[in-house]
Short mmCIF file of C-alpha atoms and ligand atoms in Angstrom, two decimals:
data_model
loop_
_atom_site.label_atom_id
_atom_site.label_comp_id
_atom_site.label_asym_id
_atom_site.label_seq_id
_atom_site.Cartn_x
_atom_site.Cartn_y
_atom_site.Cartn_z
CA UNK A 1 68.42 61.96 77.24
CA UNK A 2 65.17 61.42 75.30
CA UNK A 3 63.01 58.32 75.13
CA UNK A 4 61.05 57.47 72.00
CA UNK A 5 57.27 57.90 72.01
CA UNK A 6 56.75 54.16 71.37
CA UNK A 7 57.27 51.78 74.34
CA UNK A 8 60.97 51.41 75.03
CA UNK A 9 61.16 47.81 76.17
CA UNK A 10 61.91 45.10 73.62
CA UNK A 11 62.58 41.39 73.66
CA UNK A 12 65.39 41.73 71.13
CA UNK A 13 67.37 44.65 69.73
CA UNK A 14 69.33 44.00 66.53
CA UNK A 15 72.17 46.40 65.74
CA UNK A 16 73.06 46.40 62.04
CA UNK A 17 70.97 45.48 59.02
CA UNK A 18 73.53 43.98 56.66
CA UNK A 19 72.94 40.40 55.45
CA UNK A 20 73.23 39.07 59.03
CA UNK A 21 70.94 41.49 60.87
CA UNK A 22 68.33 41.75 58.10
CA UNK A 23 68.14 37.95 57.88
CA UNK A 24 67.67 37.56 61.63
CA UNK A 25 65.01 40.31 61.69
CA UNK A 26 63.10 38.44 58.97
CA UNK A 27 63.30 35.06 60.71
CA UNK A 28 62.41 35.90 64.32
CA UNK A 29 59.05 34.77 65.62
CA UNK A 30 56.10 37.26 65.63
CA UNK A 31 55.78 36.76 69.37
CA UNK A 32 58.90 38.88 69.96
CA UNK A 33 58.89 42.64 70.16
CA UNK A 34 61.91 43.61 68.09
CA UNK A 35 63.78 46.82 67.37
CA UNK A 36 66.32 46.79 64.51
CA UNK A 37 68.62 49.78 63.99
CA UNK A 38 71.17 50.60 61.31
CA UNK A 39 73.36 53.66 60.82
CA UNK A 40 72.79 53.55 57.04
CA UNK A 41 70.08 55.92 55.84
CA UNK A 42 66.97 54.26 54.43
CA UNK A 43 64.99 55.53 51.45
CA UNK A 44 66.38 55.85 47.95
CA UNK A 45 70.08 55.78 47.08
CA UNK A 46 72.87 57.75 48.73
CA UNK A 47 74.62 57.71 52.08
CA UNK A 48 77.01 55.09 53.39
CA UNK A 49 77.36 51.92 51.33
CA UNK A 50 79.24 48.84 52.49
CA UNK A 51 82.51 48.52 50.52
CA UNK A 52 82.26 45.06 48.98
CA UNK A 53 83.10 43.08 45.85
CA UNK A 54 79.43 42.15 45.66
CA UNK A 55 80.09 38.55 44.62
CA UNK A 56 77.57 36.02 45.88
CA UNK A 57 79.43 32.76 46.42
CA UNK A 58 77.87 29.30 46.04
CA UNK A 59 77.71 28.94 49.85
CA UNK A 60 75.61 32.12 50.04
CA UNK A 61 73.43 30.90 47.17
CA UNK A 62 72.96 27.70 49.17
CA UNK A 63 71.69 29.65 52.20
CA UNK A 64 69.27 31.63 50.01
CA UNK A 65 68.07 28.32 48.53
CA UNK A 66 67.44 27.00 52.05
CA UNK A 67 65.31 30.09 52.71
CA UNK A 68 63.36 29.43 49.48
CA UNK A 69 64.42 32.91 48.30
CA UNK A 70 65.05 33.85 44.68
CA UNK A 71 67.08 36.92 43.71
CA UNK A 72 65.22 39.76 42.00
CA UNK A 73 66.88 40.79 38.73
CA UNK A 74 67.48 44.41 39.85
CA UNK A 75 70.05 43.10 42.35
CA UNK A 76 72.18 41.52 39.61
CA UNK A 77 74.66 43.53 37.57
CA UNK A 78 76.37 42.97 34.27
CA UNK A 79 78.37 40.94 33.42
CA UNK A 80 78.24 37.52 35.06
CA UNK A 81 81.81 36.15 35.01
CA UNK A 82 82.73 32.45 35.11
CA UNK A 83 86.52 32.50 35.46
CA UNK A 84 88.92 34.26 37.77
CA UNK A 85 92.28 35.31 36.40
CA UNK A 86 94.76 34.60 39.19
CA UNK A 87 98.01 36.52 39.08
CA UNK A 88 101.11 35.91 41.15
CA UNK A 89 103.14 39.09 40.75
CA UNK A 90 106.39 37.55 42.01
CA UNK A 91 106.51 34.51 39.73
CA UNK A 92 104.41 36.28 37.04
CA UNK A 93 102.39 33.08 36.77
CA UNK A 94 98.83 33.58 35.55
CA UNK A 95 96.10 30.95 35.72
CA UNK A 96 92.35 30.89 35.17
CA UNK A 97 90.04 29.05 37.56
CA UNK A 98 86.33 28.45 37.10
CA UNK A 99 84.13 30.30 39.60
CA UNK A 100 80.38 30.25 40.24
CA UNK A 101 79.83 33.67 41.81
CA UNK A 102 76.88 35.92 41.08
CA UNK A 103 77.90 39.50 40.36
CA UNK A 104 75.65 41.79 42.46
CA UNK A 105 75.00 45.40 43.32
CA UNK A 106 75.81 45.03 47.03
CA UNK A 107 73.80 48.06 48.12
CA UNK A 108 70.71 46.82 46.28
CA UNK A 109 71.22 43.35 47.77
CA UNK A 110 71.25 44.80 51.31
CA UNK A 111 68.18 46.94 50.58
CA UNK A 112 66.37 43.92 49.15
CA UNK A 113 67.08 41.90 52.32
CA UNK A 114 65.80 44.82 54.44
CA UNK A 115 62.64 44.98 52.29
CA UNK A 116 61.87 41.37 53.32
CA UNK A 117 61.72 42.25 57.04
CA UNK A 118 58.08 41.97 58.17
CA UNK A 119 56.37 45.22 59.26
CA UNK A 120 55.98 43.91 62.82
CA UNK A 121 59.72 44.55 63.33
CA UNK A 122 60.40 48.19 64.24
CA UNK A 123 63.16 49.26 61.84
CA UNK A 124 65.08 52.48 62.45
CA UNK A 125 67.61 53.50 59.82
CA UNK A 126 69.98 56.43 60.15
CA UNK A 127 70.21 55.28 63.79
CA UNK A 128 73.68 54.73 65.20
CA UNK A 129 74.34 52.41 68.15
CA UNK A 130 76.38 54.16 70.84
CA UNK A 131 76.59 52.00 73.95
CA UNK A 132 75.05 49.26 76.01
CA UNK A 133 75.00 48.48 79.72
CA UNK A 134 73.53 45.65 81.79
CA UNK A 135 70.29 47.00 83.27
CA UNK A 136 69.65 47.23 87.00
CA UNK A 137 68.26 43.72 87.53
CA UNK A 138 70.96 42.22 85.26
CA UNK A 139 68.22 40.56 83.19
CA UNK A 140 68.87 42.51 80.03
CA UNK A 141 70.52 45.55 78.49
CA UNK A 142 69.96 49.28 78.18
CA UNK A 143 70.96 50.28 74.68
CA UNK A 144 71.65 53.86 73.64
CA UNK A 145 71.51 54.93 70.02
CA UNK A 146 71.67 58.25 68.22
CA UNK A 147 69.10 59.31 65.64
CA UNK A 148 68.03 62.67 64.21
CA UNK A 149 70.26 64.67 66.56
CA UNK A 150 69.05 62.99 69.77
CA UNK A 151 70.08 60.05 71.94
CA UNK A 152 67.54 57.36 72.80
CA UNK A 153 67.86 54.69 75.46
CA UNK A 154 65.78 51.54 75.16
CA UNK A 155 65.98 48.23 76.95
CA UNK A 156 65.83 44.63 75.81
CA UNK A 157 66.31 41.12 77.10
CA UNK A 158 68.71 40.30 74.24
CA UNK A 159 71.01 42.47 72.13
CA UNK A 160 72.33 41.18 68.83
CA UNK A 161 75.42 42.78 67.31
CA UNK A 162 75.23 42.37 63.54
CA UNK A 163 77.20 45.56 63.02
CA UNK A 164 80.06 44.21 60.92
CA UNK A 165 83.84 44.11 61.21
CA UNK A 166 84.24 47.18 63.45
CA UNK A 167 81.40 46.02 65.70
CA UNK A 168 80.78 48.41 68.58
CA UNK A 169 78.55 45.77 70.18
CA UNK A 170 81.47 43.30 70.17
CA UNK A 171 83.57 46.03 71.81
CA UNK A 172 80.92 46.61 74.49
CA UNK A 173 80.50 42.88 75.22
CA UNK A 174 84.17 41.87 75.23
CA UNK A 175 86.26 45.02 75.74
CA UNK A 176 89.95 44.37 75.12
CA UNK A 177 89.33 40.62 74.66
CA UNK A 178 87.48 41.23 71.41
CA UNK A 179 90.55 41.42 69.20
CA UNK A 180 90.40 39.45 65.94
CA UNK A 181 93.13 39.74 63.30
CA UNK A 182 92.13 42.55 60.97
CA UNK A 183 93.18 44.26 57.75
CA UNK A 184 92.22 47.47 56.01
CA UNK A 185 90.29 46.88 52.79
CA UNK A 186 90.74 49.67 50.25
CA UNK A 187 89.07 49.67 46.88
CA UNK A 188 88.62 52.20 44.11
CA UNK A 189 86.08 52.41 41.30
CA UNK A 190 87.25 53.29 37.77
CA UNK A 191 85.57 53.60 34.41
CA UNK A 192 86.19 50.16 32.86
CA UNK A 193 88.58 50.78 29.99
CA UNK A 194 89.64 47.17 29.42
CA UNK A 195 88.79 45.56 26.09
CA UNK A 196 86.52 43.11 27.88
CA UNK A 197 85.21 42.61 31.42
CA UNK A 198 87.04 40.26 33.75
CA UNK A 199 87.52 39.20 37.34
CA UNK A 200 91.00 38.90 38.79
CA UNK A 201 92.64 37.76 42.00
CA UNK A 202 96.13 39.08 42.73
CA UNK A 203 98.81 37.78 45.09
CA UNK A 204 101.50 40.34 45.77
CA UNK A 205 103.45 39.53 48.96
CA UNK A 206 105.37 42.81 48.71
CA UNK A 207 102.23 44.81 49.59
CA UNK A 208 100.06 42.32 51.47
CA UNK A 209 100.04 38.83 52.93
CA UNK A 210 96.33 38.75 52.06
CA UNK A 211 95.16 39.35 48.49
CA UNK A 212 93.84 41.94 46.03
CA UNK A 213 91.03 41.82 43.49
CA UNK A 214 89.88 43.43 40.27
CA UNK A 215 86.34 43.16 39.02
CA UNK A 216 84.19 44.53 36.20
CA UNK A 217 80.78 45.73 37.31
CA UNK A 218 78.22 47.62 35.24
CA UNK A 219 80.77 49.49 33.11
CA UNK A 220 83.02 50.15 36.11
CA UNK A 221 86.16 48.38 37.22
CA UNK A 222 86.73 47.90 40.95
CA UNK A 223 90.30 47.40 42.09
CA UNK A 224 90.97 46.74 45.76
CA UNK A 225 92.86 44.73 48.30
CA UNK A 226 93.13 43.87 51.99
CA UNK A 227 96.30 45.28 53.55
CA UNK A 228 97.97 45.17 56.97
CA UNK A 229 96.93 48.43 58.69
CA UNK A 230 100.45 49.95 58.77
CA UNK A 231 101.03 52.07 55.63
CA UNK A 232 97.94 50.53 54.03
CA UNK A 233 97.30 53.43 51.63
CA UNK A 234 100.92 53.50 50.43
CA UNK A 235 100.78 49.72 49.90
CA UNK A 236 97.58 50.09 47.87
CA UNK A 237 99.10 52.79 45.65
CA UNK A 238 102.23 50.68 45.13
CA UNK A 239 100.15 47.68 44.11
CA UNK A 240 98.06 49.80 41.72
CA UNK A 241 101.26 50.93 40.04
CA UNK A 242 102.48 47.33 39.75
CA UNK A 243 99.18 46.14 38.29
CA UNK A 244 99.49 48.69 35.48
CA UNK A 245 102.46 46.58 34.33
CA UNK A 246 100.06 43.63 34.15
CA UNK A 247 97.75 45.57 31.82
CA UNK A 248 95.28 46.85 34.42
CA UNK A 249 93.85 50.15 33.19
CA UNK A 250 93.44 52.17 36.34
CA UNK A 251 92.82 55.80 35.37
CA UNK A 252 91.34 58.50 37.58
CA UNK A 253 89.43 56.86 40.45
CA UNK A 254 85.72 57.78 40.54
CA UNK A 255 85.34 56.69 44.14
CA UNK A 256 87.54 55.37 46.98
CA UNK A 257 86.17 53.10 49.70
CA UNK A 258 87.88 51.72 52.79
CA UNK A 259 86.88 49.74 55.85
CA UNK A 260 88.18 47.19 58.29
CA UNK A 261 87.92 43.53 57.28
CA UNK A 262 88.44 40.67 59.73
CA UNK A 263 90.55 37.60 59.01
CA UNK A 264 90.13 35.07 61.82
CA UNK A 265 93.29 33.04 62.23
CA UNK A 266 92.36 30.28 64.68
CA UNK A 267 89.54 28.11 66.00
CA UNK A 268 88.96 30.43 68.95
CA UNK A 269 89.27 33.75 67.18
CA UNK A 270 85.53 34.20 66.65
CA UNK A 271 83.23 35.67 69.30
CA UNK A 272 79.65 34.40 69.50
CA UNK A 273 78.52 36.71 72.32
CA UNK A 274 77.89 36.39 76.05
CA UNK A 275 75.37 37.09 78.81
CA UNK A 276 72.33 37.60 76.60
CA UNK A 277 74.31 39.50 73.96
CA UNK A 278 74.95 37.75 70.63
CA UNK A 279 77.21 38.43 67.66
CA UNK A 280 76.38 37.53 64.09
CA UNK A 281 78.21 37.57 60.78
CA UNK A 282 81.39 39.56 60.57
CA UNK A 283 80.80 41.11 64.00
CA UNK A 284 81.48 37.60 65.34
CA UNK A 285 84.46 37.14 63.02
CA UNK A 286 82.56 34.77 60.73
CA UNK A 287 84.31 35.49 57.43
CA UNK A 288 86.55 33.31 55.27
CA UNK A 289 90.22 34.02 56.05
CA UNK A 290 91.23 32.72 52.62
CA UNK A 291 88.80 34.53 50.28
CA UNK A 292 87.20 37.16 52.60
CA UNK A 293 83.79 35.81 51.54
CA UNK A 294 81.40 36.73 54.34
CA UNK A 295 77.82 36.97 53.10
CA UNK A 296 77.16 33.23 53.48
CA UNK A 297 78.45 33.18 57.07
CA UNK A 298 76.41 36.29 57.90
CA UNK A 299 73.15 34.69 56.76
CA UNK A 300 74.00 31.22 58.10
CA UNK A 301 74.79 32.54 61.59
CA UNK A 302 71.52 34.54 61.54
CA UNK A 303 69.62 31.37 60.67
CA UNK A 304 71.30 29.52 63.55
CA UNK A 305 70.55 32.23 66.11
CA UNK A 306 66.99 32.71 64.80
CA UNK A 307 66.20 29.04 65.43
CA UNK A 308 67.65 29.18 68.95
CA UNK A 309 65.79 32.34 69.98
CA UNK A 310 62.54 31.15 68.39
CA UNK A 311 62.94 27.85 70.26
CA UNK A 312 63.05 29.64 73.64
CA UNK A 313 66.27 27.93 74.68
CA UNK A 314 67.07 28.31 78.38
CA UNK A 315 70.79 28.79 77.71
CA UNK A 316 70.78 30.54 74.33
CA UNK A 317 74.39 31.77 74.50
CA UNK A 318 75.75 28.30 75.16
CA UNK A 319 73.57 26.72 72.49
CA UNK A 320 74.55 29.41 69.96
CA UNK A 321 78.23 28.86 70.76
CA UNK A 322 77.83 25.10 70.24
CA UNK A 323 75.73 25.39 67.07
CA UNK A 324 78.20 27.78 65.46
CA UNK A 325 81.03 25.26 65.89
CA UNK A 326 80.41 24.00 62.32
CA UNK A 327 80.97 27.59 61.09
CA UNK A 328 84.20 27.83 63.09
CA UNK A 329 85.32 24.46 61.72
CA UNK A 330 84.63 25.61 58.15
CA UNK A 331 86.70 28.72 58.80
CA UNK A 332 89.44 26.58 60.32
CA UNK A 333 89.48 24.39 57.20
CA UNK A 334 89.75 27.56 55.09
CA UNK A 335 92.80 28.42 57.22
CA UNK A 336 94.34 25.10 56.19
CA UNK A 337 94.02 26.20 52.53
CA UNK A 338 95.94 29.38 53.26
CA UNK A 339 99.50 28.02 52.81
CA UNK A 340 98.59 26.82 49.30
CA UNK A 341 97.29 30.29 48.41
CA UNK A 342 99.59 32.56 50.38
CA UNK A 343 102.89 30.71 50.97
CA UNK A 344 104.97 31.58 47.92
CA UNK A 345 106.64 28.20 47.16
CA UNK A 346 103.37 26.26 47.59
CA UNK A 347 101.38 28.77 45.53
CA UNK A 348 104.03 28.61 42.82
CA UNK A 349 103.78 24.80 42.84
CA UNK A 350 99.97 24.84 42.64
CA UNK A 351 99.93 27.41 39.85
CA UNK A 352 102.82 25.87 37.93
CA UNK A 353 101.15 22.44 37.88
CA UNK A 354 97.91 24.08 36.71
CA UNK A 355 95.88 21.86 39.04
CA UNK A 356 92.14 22.78 38.87
CA UNK A 357 92.88 25.56 36.37
CA UNK A 358 91.12 25.88 33.03
CA UNK A 359 92.69 26.39 29.60
CA UNK A 360 91.45 29.58 28.03
CA UNK A 361 90.74 29.49 24.33
CA UNK A 362 90.66 33.30 24.39
CA UNK A 363 91.99 35.44 27.23
CA UNK A 364 89.33 37.95 28.34
CA UNK A 365 89.90 41.69 28.12
CA UNK A 366 93.17 43.22 27.11
CA UNK A 367 95.12 42.41 30.20
CA UNK A 368 97.90 40.43 28.65
CA UNK A 369 101.07 40.75 30.67
CA UNK A 370 103.30 43.54 29.38
C1 FAD B 1 86.20 45.32 50.32
C2 FAD B 1 85.42 44.09 50.71
C3 FAD B 1 84.96 43.24 49.73
C4 FAD B 1 84.20 42.12 50.08
N1 FAD B 1 83.69 41.35 49.07
C5 FAD B 1 82.88 40.31 49.38
C6 FAD B 1 82.25 39.56 48.35
O1 FAD B 1 82.41 39.84 47.16
N2 FAD B 1 81.44 38.52 48.71
C7 FAD B 1 81.23 38.19 50.04
O2 FAD B 1 80.51 37.24 50.31
N3 FAD B 1 81.81 38.91 51.03
C8 FAD B 1 82.60 39.97 50.74
N4 FAD B 1 83.15 40.71 51.74
C9 FAD B 1 82.81 40.40 53.14
C10 FAD B 1 81.37 40.85 53.40
O3 FAD B 1 81.16 42.15 52.92
C11 FAD B 1 81.04 40.82 54.88
O4 FAD B 1 81.56 39.67 55.50
C12 FAD B 1 79.52 40.84 55.07
O5 FAD B 1 79.02 42.05 54.59
C13 FAD B 1 79.18 40.66 56.53
O6 FAD B 1 77.81 40.88 56.70
P1 FAD B 1 77.28 41.41 58.10
O7 FAD B 1 75.80 41.55 57.96
O8 FAD B 1 77.84 40.58 59.18
O9 FAD B 1 77.95 42.84 58.27
P2 FAD B 1 77.88 44.13 57.32
O10 FAD B 1 77.48 43.76 55.95
O11 FAD B 1 79.15 44.85 57.51
O12 FAD B 1 76.67 44.95 57.93
C14 FAD B 1 76.82 45.64 59.14
C15 FAD B 1 75.69 46.64 59.24
O13 FAD B 1 75.76 47.25 60.52
C16 FAD B 1 75.59 48.64 60.37
N5 FAD B 1 76.29 49.29 61.48
C17 FAD B 1 77.62 49.30 61.71
N6 FAD B 1 77.90 49.99 62.84
C18 FAD B 1 76.70 50.41 63.32
C19 FAD B 1 76.32 51.18 64.45
N7 FAD B 1 77.23 51.66 65.33
N8 FAD B 1 75.01 51.46 64.63
C20 FAD B 1 74.07 50.98 63.75
N9 FAD B 1 74.38 50.25 62.67
C21 FAD B 1 75.68 49.96 62.47
C22 FAD B 1 76.16 48.98 58.99
O14 FAD B 1 75.57 50.16 58.46
C23 FAD B 1 75.79 47.74 58.19
O15 FAD B 1 74.54 47.88 57.54
C24 FAD B 1 83.93 41.83 51.43
C25 FAD B 1 84.41 42.67 52.44
C26 FAD B 1 85.14 43.80 52.08
C27 FAD B 1 85.62 44.72 53.16
#
């Protein structure tokens, strides 16, 4: 076991530099000695990229506004889309709803957030968290990570798991009690061969009790969905076939991406952390169970924890649990929306009445139902 040449004792170790971890690393006080690690390689392009729709929802825009941050143009992609075409494959009902998302390059967004981390934070990319253990005095943690072919063990008073849906930190803190309802998200990238770009949301209860999406992005078309783990690939292929009947042009895939996505189902499904260990963003289960929007919750939970740690709270775990209750309540309210989106008779009623939908003068693209 090697130790790094720099001192190996930190106040805070952050695992994961997605929107949650990168935001926390930017916000923590200069008085802390911080190590932030991520398994993604740094530098130019290439390597692992988070599978994502790359849509920045109004709630996420609101958090950026609270930070006083403005998005650089290189993070945006073309086109910006203002309506979502919602398709119910069973009733064949189709409705358009206005949406206010920003269409982003997700990898560039993550890299931009990392670029905002001040140099005083020690950032190690291409560094994979392996394990953690309470240290001898019980006052902190020994954290082992792997980088450049070697294992390193460092210690810290606090460990923050911002390592996403499959969080290994959550596993280490909670063991078998960590379980949160999860799905497998699969998406493929195609050359966009539709007559015009569009964004679509698909409900197909035969393949999933969650939902699927289609989205034009920089000349590509992304088609994906969140599926129950059992037979997820077969379900995805079946849905692709069905969507061809709805005019989706899904030729040879250029790229296939898959990962776990969480879908918290109750008030107590999320895990905020314990005993000096904290969980942020999707590692904590903070993601909308209705839309799978998670960037806003990732940044909002980082803001909450940043304030608590900067404020030197004497019981930071308890305070973080209490101050993330509003997030849990928002997720709970999203759960209340679920029957109207996912329970067939209610969805049919909502779509048939056309409530909140918009009348399209011209339907985008060439995806008229066939
Ligand atoms: C297919 C799909 C589409 C989605 N589309 C949208 C969307 O359009 N809009 C939206 O708001 N949300 C979307 N979401 C949800 C959103 O992507 C997540 O909720 C959000 O990324 C959570 O941010 P995070 O920082 O908590 O975790 P992540 O973004 O997952 O970041 C975790 C980081 O931890 C790192 N990491 C993981 N394991 C380790 C380890 N062992 N060691 C070191 N580093 C590690 C990873 O490299 C990564 O950088 C989508 C999710 C999926 C799966």
